[in-house]
mmCIF file of C-alpha atoms in Angstrom:
data_model
loop_
_atom_site.group_PDB
_atom_site.id
_atom_site.type_symbol
_atom_site.label_atom_id
_atom_site.label_comp_id
_atom_site.label_asym_id
_atom_site.label_seq_id
_atom_site.Cartn_x
_atom_site.Cartn_y
_atom_site.Cartn_z
ATOM 1 C CA UNK A 179 -14.249 10.261 -17.679
ATOM 2 C CA UNK A 180 -17.124 9.962 -15.245
ATOM 3 C CA UNK A 181 -15.558 6.969 -13.485
ATOM 4 C CA UNK A 182 -12.098 8.680 -12.688
ATOM 5 C CA UNK A 183 -14.058 11.832 -11.809
ATOM 6 C CA UNK A 184 -16.219 9.913 -8.916
ATOM 7 C CA UNK A 185 -12.927 8.106 -8.312
ATOM 8 C CA UNK A 186 -10.373 11.641 -7.542
ATOM 9 C CA UNK A 187 -13.406 13.239 -5.918
ATOM 10 C CA UNK A 188 -13.649 10.304 -3.244
ATOM 11 C CA UNK A 189 -9.685 10.623 -2.717
ATOM 12 C CA UNK A 190 -9.982 14.596 -2.363
ATOM 13 C CA UNK A 191 -12.897 14.356 0.048
ATOM 14 C CA UNK A 192 -11.223 12.216 1.983
ATOM 15 C CA UNK A 193 -13.475 9.225 1.736
ATOM 16 C CA UNK A 194 -11.727 5.188 2.036
ATOM 17 C CA UNK A 195 -12.607 2.760 -1.111
ATOM 18 C CA UNK A 196 -15.922 1.047 -1.140
ATOM 19 C CA UNK A 197 -14.752 -2.466 0.749
ATOM 20 C CA UNK A 198 -12.108 -1.134 2.934
ATOM 21 C CA UNK A 199 -12.622 -1.877 5.630
ATOM 22 C CA UNK A 200 -13.271 -5.485 5.067
ATOM 23 C CA UNK A 201 -9.822 -5.858 3.439
ATOM 24 C CA UNK A 202 -8.033 -4.454 6.964
ATOM 25 C CA UNK A 203 -10.807 -6.407 8.747
ATOM 26 C CA UNK A 204 -9.929 -9.753 6.269
ATOM 27 C CA UNK A 205 -5.769 -8.710 7.059
ATOM 28 C CA UNK A 206 -6.286 -8.886 10.683
ATOM 29 C CA UNK A 207 -8.114 -12.341 10.658
ATOM 30 C CA UNK A 208 -5.452 -13.687 8.895
ATOM 31 C CA UNK A 209 -2.520 -12.733 11.482
ATOM 32 C CA UNK A 210 -4.726 -13.564 14.418
ATOM 33 C CA UNK A 211 -5.653 -17.143 12.703
ATOM 34 C CA UNK A 212 -1.930 -18.111 11.339
ATOM 35 C CA UNK A 213 0.105 -15.677 14.061
ATOM 36 C CA UNK A 214 4.163 -15.197 12.534
ATOM 37 C CA UNK A 215 6.940 -14.551 14.803
ATOM 38 C CA UNK A 216 8.836 -11.810 12.046
ATOM 39 C CA UNK A 217 10.604 -9.041 12.468
ATOM 40 C CA UNK A 218 8.941 -5.289 12.824
ATOM 41 C CA UNK A 219 9.993 -4.408 9.385
ATOM 42 C CA UNK A 220 8.447 -7.954 7.877
ATOM 43 C CA UNK A 221 5.110 -7.325 10.106
ATOM 44 C CA UNK A 222 5.120 -3.803 8.117
ATOM 45 C CA UNK A 223 5.401 -5.502 5.116
ATOM 46 C CA UNK A 224 2.666 -7.716 5.502
ATOM 47 C CA UNK A 225 0.390 -4.865 6.540
ATOM 48 C CA UNK A 226 1.412 -2.348 3.773
ATOM 49 C CA UNK A 227 0.789 -5.355 0.912
ATOM 50 C CA UNK A 228 -3.121 -5.311 2.483
ATOM 51 C CA UNK A 229 -3.353 -1.458 2.478
ATOM 52 C CA UNK A 230 -1.640 -0.725 -0.711
ATOM 53 C CA UNK A 231 -3.883 -2.977 -2.917
ATOM 54 C CA UNK A 232 -6.926 -1.725 -1.175
ATOM 55 C CA UNK A 233 -5.764 2.221 -1.102
ATOM 56 C CA UNK A 234 -4.814 2.922 -4.511
ATOM 57 C CA UNK A 235 -4.011 6.966 -3.156
ATOM 58 C CA UNK A 236 -1.590 5.332 -0.719
ATOM 59 C CA UNK A 237 2.077 6.105 -1.968
ATOM 60 C CA UNK A 238 5.494 4.921 0.022
ATOM 61 C CA UNK A 239 9.055 5.219 -0.348
ATOM 62 C CA UNK A 240 12.413 5.017 1.184
ATOM 63 C CA UNK A 241 15.766 5.910 1.352
ATOM 64 C CA UNK A 242 18.289 4.057 -0.247
ATOM 65 C CA UNK A 243 17.434 1.014 2.208
ATOM 66 C CA UNK A 244 14.346 -0.002 0.483
ATOM 67 C CA UNK A 245 14.886 -3.599 0.464
ATOM 68 C CA UNK A 246 16.342 -3.925 3.779
ATOM 69 C CA UNK A 247 13.326 -1.884 5.340
ATOM 70 C CA UNK A 248 10.893 -4.003 3.332
ATOM 71 C CA UNK A 249 8.829 -0.890 2.112
ATOM 72 C CA UNK A 250 8.478 -1.724 -1.633
ATOM 73 C CA UNK A 251 5.644 -4.087 -2.452
ATOM 74 C CA UNK A 252 3.672 -4.983 -5.402
ATOM 75 C CA UNK A 253 0.743 -2.664 -5.307
ATOM 76 C CA UNK A 254 3.444 -0.037 -4.956
ATOM 77 C CA UNK A 255 5.908 0.154 -7.330
ATOM 78 C CA UNK A 256 7.964 3.372 -8.954
ATOM 79 C CA UNK A 257 8.014 2.536 -12.493
ATOM 80 C CA UNK A 258 5.384 4.894 -14.269
ATOM 81 C CA UNK A 259 3.757 1.613 -16.939
ATOM 82 C CA UNK A 260 0.256 1.391 -17.858
ATOM 83 C CA UNK A 261 0.595 -1.157 -15.072
ATOM 84 C CA UNK A 262 1.423 0.418 -12.674
ATOM 85 C CA UNK A 263 0.883 3.558 -10.765
ATOM 86 C CA UNK A 264 4.217 5.066 -9.783
ATOM 87 C CA UNK A 265 3.608 5.153 -6.045
ATOM 88 C CA UNK A 266 6.664 4.820 -4.649
ATOM 89 C CA UNK A 267 9.298 7.249 -4.074
ATOM 90 C CA UNK A 268 12.832 6.393 -4.122
ATOM 91 C CA UNK A 269 14.166 9.777 -2.070
ATOM 92 C CA UNK A 270 18.173 8.321 -2.684
ATOM 93 C CA UNK A 271 20.691 8.509 0.102
ATOM 94 C CA UNK A 272 19.915 11.017 2.439
#
């Protein structure tokens, strides 16, 4: 619980996780080293994959077009299991 408390306090204080800046810099460098000609939604998915893996407090969601919009990434899953933190909200048809 001391580690959980420290993580809770970090999130409440709005402090980014240690190493987050390096994750962002690495993701940018990968894109610069190997540019991709992809649709905006695919580019967004690529960014989300890096960000959600490094930011456990980041959540996402979509209505009924989740798979088309490419908003669901491995680190963010709606299933509440010991392996996943339930960080994806399925809004349903709006």
